């Protein structure tokens, strides 16, 4: 019997692509013969200034996110994952993933990718990942991004 039936992968498709989280989500979906939901949560407040300058820019970014998720979906299908859905949602990512999307898709596993960037941003993202885990009603796994680690974007903890 499969441990997971519905896997929700929270992916960053605009700033720091979540390649490893996507690969792990596909592998888990195949291993457990689970459905896969590829999700991107758009933080509109981060783009408030852009919205004031060019109202169409935010719409463009959402369309770009949807386009990237569709590309991920096609790759997942080529890998053999048969049931793949995509969703672009807006709001605070940890709340949307852990509460809204987890419930809406009856997820029993959420996979999120770790991010690189400056030390302060890594600290915040680490807190973000813990916030998802603290708010979710299902298991949450944070997948380390090996491509960033290979570039020494952040210090190793080993």
Coordinates of N, CA and C in Angstrom, one line a residue:
X1 N 0.8 -1.2 0.0 CA 0.0 0.0 0.0 C 0.9 1.2 0.0
X2 N 0.5 2.2 -0.8 CA 1.3 3.4 -0.9 C 1.1 4.3 0.3
X3 N 2.2 4.9 0.7 CA 2.2 5.8 1.9 C 1.5 7.1 1.6
X4 N 1.8 7.6 0.4 CA 1.3 8.9 -0.1 C 0.4 8.7 -1.3
X5 N -0.7 9.4 -1.3 CA -1.6 9.4 -2.4 C -1.6 10.7 -3.2
X6 N -1.4 11.8 -2.5 CA -1.4 13.2 -3.1 C -0.2 14.0 -2.6
X7 N 0.7 14.3 -3.5 CA 1.9 15.1 -3.2 C 1.7 16.5 -3.7
X8 N 2.0 17.4 -2.8 CA 1.9 18.9 -3.2 C 3.4 19.4 -3.2
X9 N 3.8 19.8 -4.3 CA 5.2 20.4 -4.5 C 5.1 21.9 -4.6
X10 N 5.6 22.6 -3.6 CA 5.7 24.0 -3.6 C 7.0 24.5 -4.3
X11 N 6.8 25.0 -5.5 CA 8.0 25.3 -6.3 C 8.2 26.8 -6.5
X12 N 9.4 27.2 -6.6 CA 9.7 28.6 -6.9 C 10.1 28.6 -8.4
X13 N 9.3 29.2 -9.2 CA 9.5 29.1 -10.7 C 10.0 30.4 -11.3
X14 N 10.1 31.5 -10.4 CA 10.5 32.8 -10.9 C 11.9 33.2 -10.5
X15 N 12.2 33.0 -9.2 CA 13.5 33.5 -8.7 C 14.6 32.5 -8.6
X16 N 14.4 31.5 -7.8 CA 15.4 30.4 -7.6 C 14.7 29.1 -7.9
X17 N 14.8 28.7 -9.2 CA 14.1 27.5 -9.6 C 14.3 26.3 -8.6
X18 N 13.3 25.6 -8.4 CA 13.3 24.4 -7.4 C 13.5 23.1 -8.2
X19 N 14.6 23.0 -8.8 CA 14.9 21.8 -9.6 C 14.9 20.5 -8.8
X20 N 15.6 20.6 -7.7 CA 15.7 19.4 -6.8 C 14.4 19.0 -6.2
X21 N 13.6 20.0 -5.7 CA 12.3 19.7 -5.2 C 11.4 19.1 -6.2
X22 N 11.5 19.6 -7.4 CA 10.7 19.0 -8.5 C 11.1 17.6 -8.8
X23 N 12.4 17.3 -8.9 CA 12.9 15.9 -9.1 C 12.5 15.0 -8.0
X24 N 12.6 15.5 -6.7 CA 12.2 14.7 -5.6 C 10.7 14.4 -5.6
X25 N 9.9 15.4 -6.0 CA 8.4 15.2 -6.1 C 8.1 14.2 -7.1
X26 N 8.7 14.2 -8.3 CA 8.5 13.2 -9.3 C 8.8 11.8 -8.8
X27 N 10.0 11.7 -8.2 CA 10.5 10.4 -7.7 C 9.5 9.9 -6.7
X28 N 9.0 10.7 -5.8 CA 8.1 10.3 -4.8 C 6.7 9.9 -5.4
X29 N 6.3 10.7 -6.3 CA 5.0 10.3 -7.0 C 5.1 9.0 -7.7
X30 N 6.2 8.7 -8.4 CA 6.4 7.5 -9.1 C 6.5 6.3 -8.1
X31 N 7.3 6.5 -7.0 CA 7.5 5.4 -6.0 C 6.1 5.1 -5.3
X32 N 5.3 6.0 -5.1 CA 4.1 5.8 -4.3 C 2.8 5.8 -5.2
X33 N 3.1 5.9 -6.5 CA 2.0 5.9 -7.5 C 0.9 7.0 -7.1
X34 N 1.5 8.1 -6.7 CA 0.6 9.2 -6.2 C 0.4 10.3 -7.2
X35 N -0.7 11.0 -7.0 CA -1.0 12.2 -7.8 C 0.0 13.3 -7.4
X36 N 0.3 14.2 -8.3 CA 1.2 15.3 -8.0 C 0.6 16.6 -8.4
X37 N 0.7 17.6 -7.4 CA 0.3 18.9 -7.7 C 1.5 19.8 -7.6
X38 N 1.8 20.5 -8.7 CA 2.9 21.5 -8.8 C 2.3 22.8 -8.5
X39 N 2.8 23.5 -7.5 CA 2.2 24.8 -7.0 C 3.2 25.9 -6.9
X40 N 2.8 27.0 -7.3 CA 3.6 28.3 -7.1 C 2.7 29.3 -6.5
X41 N 3.1 29.8 -5.3 CA 2.4 30.8 -4.6 C 3.0 32.2 -4.9
X42 N 2.3 33.1 -5.5 CA 2.7 34.4 -5.9 C 2.5 35.4 -4.8
X43 N 3.6 35.9 -4.3 CA 3.5 36.9 -3.2 C 3.3 38.3 -3.8
X44 N 2.1 38.7 -3.9 CA 1.8 40.0 -4.5 C 2.4 41.2 -3.8
X45 N 2.5 41.1 -2.5 CA 3.1 42.3 -1.8 C 4.5 42.5 -2.2
X46 N 5.3 41.5 -2.6 CA 6.7 41.7 -3.0 C 6.8 42.5 -4.3
X47 N 5.7 42.5 -5.0 CA 5.7 43.2 -6.3 C 4.8 44.5 -6.3
X48 N 4.5 45.0 -5.2 CA 3.6 46.1 -5.0 C 4.1 47.3 -5.8
X49 N 5.4 47.6 -5.7 CA 6.0 48.8 -6.4 C 5.9 48.6 -7.9
X50 N 6.2 47.4 -8.4 CA 6.1 47.0 -9.8 C 4.6 47.2 -10.3
X51 N 3.7 46.8 -9.5 CA 2.3 46.9 -9.8 C 1.9 48.4 -10.0
X52 N 2.5 49.3 -9.2 CA 2.2 50.7 -9.3 C 2.8 51.3 -10.6
X53 N 4.0 50.8 -11.0 CA 4.6 51.3 -12.2 C 4.0 50.8 -13.4
X54 N 3.8 49.4 -13.4 CA 3.2 48.8 -14.6 C 2.2 47.7 -14.2
X55 N 0.9 48.0 -14.2 CA -0.1 47.1 -13.7 C -0.1 45.7 -14.5
X56 N 0.4 45.8 -15.8 CA 0.4 44.6 -16.6 C 1.6 43.7 -16.2
X57 N 2.6 44.2 -15.5 CA 3.8 43.4 -15.2 C 3.5 42.2 -14.2
X58 N 2.6 42.5 -13.3 CA 2.3 41.4 -12.3 C 1.5 40.3 -13.1
X59 N 0.6 40.7 -14.0 CA -0.1 39.7 -14.8 C 0.8 38.9 -15.6
X60 N 1.8 39.6 -16.2 CA 2.9 38.9 -17.0 C 3.6 37.9 -16.1
X61 N 4.0 38.3 -14.9 CA 4.8 37.4 -14.0 C 3.9 36.1 -13.6
X62 N 2.6 36.3 -13.4 CA 1.8 35.2 -13.1 C 1.6 34.3 -14.3
X63 N 1.5 34.8 -15.5 CA 1.5 34.0 -16.7 C 2.8 33.3 -16.9
X64 N 3.9 33.9 -16.6 CA 5.2 33.3 -16.7 C 5.3 32.1 -15.8
X65 N 4.8 32.3 -14.6 CA 4.8 31.2 -13.6 C 4.0 30.1 -14.1
X66 N 2.8 30.3 -14.6 CA 2.0 29.3 -15.1 C 2.6 28.5 -16.3
X67 N 3.3 29.3 -17.1 CA 4.1 28.7 -18.3 C 5.1 27.7 -17.7
X68 N 5.9 28.2 -16.7 CA 7.0 27.3 -16.2 C 6.4 26.1 -15.5
X69 N 5.3 26.2 -14.8 CA 4.7 25.1 -14.2 C 4.2 24.1 -15.2
X70 N 3.7 24.6 -16.3 CA 3.2 23.7 -17.4 C 4.4 22.9 -18.0
X71 N 5.5 23.6 -18.1 CA 6.7 22.9 -18.6 C 7.2 21.8 -17.6
X72 N 7.1 22.1 -16.3 CA 7.4 21.1 -15.3 C 6.4 19.9 -15.4
X73 N 5.2 20.2 -15.6 CA 4.1 19.2 -15.8 C 4.5 18.3 -16.9
X74 N 4.9 18.8 -18.1 CA 5.2 18.0 -19.2 C 6.4 17.1 -18.9
X75 N 7.4 17.6 -18.2 CA 8.6 16.8 -17.8 C 8.1 15.7 -16.9
X76 N 7.3 16.0 -15.9 CA 6.8 15.0 -15.0 C 6.1 13.9 -15.7
X77 N 5.3 14.2 -16.7 CA 4.5 13.2 -17.5 C 5.5 12.4 -18.3
X78 N 6.6 13.0 -18.9 CA 7.6 12.2 -19.6 C 8.3 11.3 -18.6
X79 N 8.5 11.6 -17.4 CA 9.1 10.8 -16.4 C 8.2 9.6 -16.0
X80 N 6.9 9.7 -16.3 CA 6.0 8.6 -16.0 C 5.0 8.9 -14.9
X81 N 4.9 10.1 -14.4 CA 3.9 10.5 -13.5 C 2.6 10.8 -14.3
X82 N 1.6 10.0 -14.0 CA 0.4 10.0 -14.8 C -0.6 11.1 -14.4
X83 N -0.7 11.4 -13.1 CA -1.7 12.4 -12.7 C -1.0 13.6 -12.1
X84 N -0.9 14.7 -13.0 CA -0.1 15.9 -12.6 C -1.1 17.1 -12.8
X85 N -1.1 18.0 -11.8 CA -1.9 19.2 -11.9 C -1.0 20.4 -11.6
X86 N -1.3 21.5 -12.1 CA -0.6 22.7 -11.7 C -1.5 23.8 -11.1
X87 N -1.0 24.6 -10.3 CA -1.8 25.7 -9.7 C -0.9 26.9 -9.4
X88 N -1.3 28.1 -9.8 CA -0.7 29.3 -9.4 C -1.7 30.0 -8.4
X89 N -1.2 30.3 -7.2 CA -2.1 30.9 -6.2 C -1.4 32.1 -5.7
X90 N -2.1 33.0 -5.1 CA -1.6 34.3 -4.6 C -1.8 34.3 -3.1
X91 N -0.8 34.9 -2.4 CA -0.9 35.0 -1.0 C 0.5 34.8 -0.3
X92 N 0.4 34.6 1.0 CA 1.6 34.2 1.8 C 1.9 32.8 1.6
X93 N 3.1 32.4 1.0 CA 3.3 31.0 0.6 C 3.1 30.0 1.7
X94 N 3.7 30.2 2.9 CA 3.5 29.2 3.9 C 2.1 29.0 4.3
X95 N 1.3 30.0 4.3 CA -0.1 29.9 4.7 C -0.9 29.2 3.5
X96 N -0.6 29.6 2.3 CA -1.3 29.1 1.2 C -1.0 27.6 1.0
X97 N 0.3 27.2 1.1 CA 0.7 25.8 0.9 C 0.2 25.0 2.0
X98 N 0.4 25.4 3.2 CA 0.2 24.6 4.4 C -1.3 24.5 4.7
X99 N -2.1 25.5 4.5 CA -3.5 25.5 4.8 C -4.4 25.3 3.6
X100 N -4.4 26.3 2.7 CA -5.3 26.3 1.6 C -5.1 25.2 0.6
X101 N -3.9 25.1 0.0 CA -3.6 24.2 -1.0 C -3.6 22.7 -0.5
X102 N -3.0 22.6 0.7 CA -2.9 21.3 1.3 C -4.3 20.7 1.5
X103 N -5.2 21.5 2.0 CA -6.6 21.1 2.2 C -7.4 20.9 0.9
X104 N -7.2 21.9 0.0 CA -7.9 21.8 -1.3 C -7.6 20.6 -2.1
X105 N -6.4 20.1 -2.0 CA -5.9 19.0 -2.8 C -5.7 17.7 -2.0
X106 N -6.2 17.8 -0.7 CA -6.0 16.6 0.2 C -4.6 16.0 0.2
X107 N -3.6 16.9 0.3 CA -2.2 16.4 0.2 C -1.9 15.7 1.5
X108 N -1.1 14.6 1.3 CA -0.6 14.0 2.5 C 1.0 14.1 2.6
X109 N 1.5 14.9 1.6 CA 2.9 15.2 1.7 C 3.1 16.6 1.0
X110 N 3.8 17.5 1.6 CA 4.2 18.7 0.9 C 5.7 18.7 0.8
X111 N 6.2 19.0 -0.4 CA 7.7 19.1 -0.7 C 7.9 20.5 -1.0
X112 N 8.9 21.1 -0.4 CA 9.3 22.5 -0.7 C 10.8 22.5 -0.9
X113 N 11.3 23.4 -1.7 CA 12.7 23.5 -2.0 C 13.4 24.5 -1.1
X114 N 14.6 24.2 -0.7 CA 15.4 25.2 0.0 C 15.9 26.2 -1.1
X115 N 16.2 27.4 -0.6 CA 16.7 28.4 -1.6 C 18.1 28.9 -1.2
X116 N 18.7 29.6 -2.1 CA 20.0 30.1 -1.9 C 19.9 31.6 -1.7
X117 N 20.9 32.4 -2.0 CA 20.9 33.8 -1.8 C 21.7 34.3 -0.6
X118 N 21.6 35.5 -0.3 CA 22.3 36.1 0.8 C 21.9 35.4 2.1
X119 N 22.8 35.5 3.1 CA 22.6 34.8 4.4 C 21.3 35.1 5.1
X120 N 20.9 36.4 5.0 CA 19.7 36.9 5.7 C 18.5 36.2 5.0
X121 N 18.5 36.2 3.6 CA 17.4 35.6 2.9 C 17.3 34.1 3.2
X122 N 18.5 33.4 3.3 CA 18.5 32.0 3.7 C 17.8 31.8 5.0
X123 N 18.2 32.7 6.0 CA 17.6 32.6 7.3 C 16.1 32.7 7.2
X124 N 15.6 33.7 6.5 CA 14.1 33.9 6.3 C 13.5 32.7 5.6
X125 N 14.1 32.2 4.6 CA 13.6 31.0 3.9 C 13.6 29.8 4.8
X126 N 14.6 29.6 5.6 CA 14.6 28.5 6.6 C 13.4 28.6 7.5
X127 N 13.2 29.8 7.9 CA 12.0 30.1 8.8 C 10.7 29.8 8.0
X128 N 10.7 30.2 6.7 CA 9.6 29.9 5.9 C 9.3 28.5 5.8
X129 N 10.3 27.7 5.5 CA 10.2 26.2 5.5 C 9.6 25.6 6.8
X130 N 10.2 26.1 7.9 CA 9.7 25.7 9.2 C 8.2 26.1 9.4
X131 N 7.9 27.3 8.9 CA 6.5 27.8 9.1 C 5.5 26.9 8.3
X132 N 5.9 26.4 7.1 CA 5.1 25.5 6.3 C 4.9 24.2 7.2
X133 N 6.0 23.7 7.7 CA 5.9 22.5 8.5 C 5.1 22.6 9.7
X134 N 5.2 23.8 10.3 CA 4.4 24.0 11.6 C 2.9 24.2 11.3
X135 N 2.5 24.7 10.1 CA 1.1 25.0 9.9 C 0.4 23.8 9.1
X136 N 1.2 23.0 8.5 CA 0.6 21.9 7.7 C 0.0 20.8 8.5
X137 N -1.1 20.2 7.9 CA -1.7 19.1 8.6 C -1.2 17.8 8.1
X138 N -0.2 17.8 7.2 CA 0.4 16.6 6.7 C 2.0 16.7 6.8
X139 N 2.7 15.7 6.4 CA 4.1 15.7 6.4 C 4.7 16.7 5.5
X140 N 5.8 17.4 5.9 CA 6.4 18.4 5.0 C 7.9 18.0 4.9
X141 N 8.4 18.0 3.7 CA 9.9 17.8 3.5 C 10.5 19.0 2.8
X142 N 11.7 19.4 3.3 CA 12.4 20.5 2.7 C 13.5 19.8 1.9
X143 N 13.6 20.1 0.6 CA 14.6 19.4 -0.3 C 15.7 20.4 -0.5
X144 N 16.9 20.0 -0.2 CA 18.1 20.9 -0.4 C 18.4 21.0 -1.9
X145 N 18.7 22.2 -2.3 CA 19.0 22.4 -3.7 C 20.5 22.2 -4.0
X146 N 20.8 21.0 -4.5 CA 22.2 20.6 -4.7 C 22.9 21.5 -5.7
X147 N 22.2 22.0 -6.7 CA 22.8 22.9 -7.7 C 23.3 24.2 -7.0
X148 N 22.6 24.7 -6.1 CA 23.1 25.9 -5.3 C 24.2 25.5 -4.4
X149 N 24.1 24.3 -3.8 CA 25.2 23.9 -2.9 C 26.5 23.7 -3.7
X150 N 26.4 23.1 -4.9 CA 27.5 22.9 -5.7 C 28.2 24.2 -6.1
X151 N 27.4 25.3 -6.1 CA 28.0 26.6 -6.4 C 28.5 27.3 -5.2
X152 N 28.4 26.7 -4.0 CA 28.7 27.3 -2.7 C 28.0 28.6 -2.5
X153 N 26.7 28.6 -2.8 CA 25.9 29.8 -2.6 C 25.7 30.0 -1.1
X154 N 25.6 28.9 -0.4 CA 25.5 29.0 1.1 C 26.4 28.0 1.7
X155 N 26.8 28.2 3.0 CA 27.7 27.3 3.6 C 27.1 26.0 3.9
X156 N 27.9 25.0 3.8 CA 27.5 23.6 4.2 C 27.4 23.4 5.7
X157 N 26.5 22.6 6.1 CA 26.4 22.4 7.6 C 27.0 21.1 8.0
X158 N 27.6 20.3 7.1 CA 28.2 19.0 7.5 C 29.5 19.3 8.3

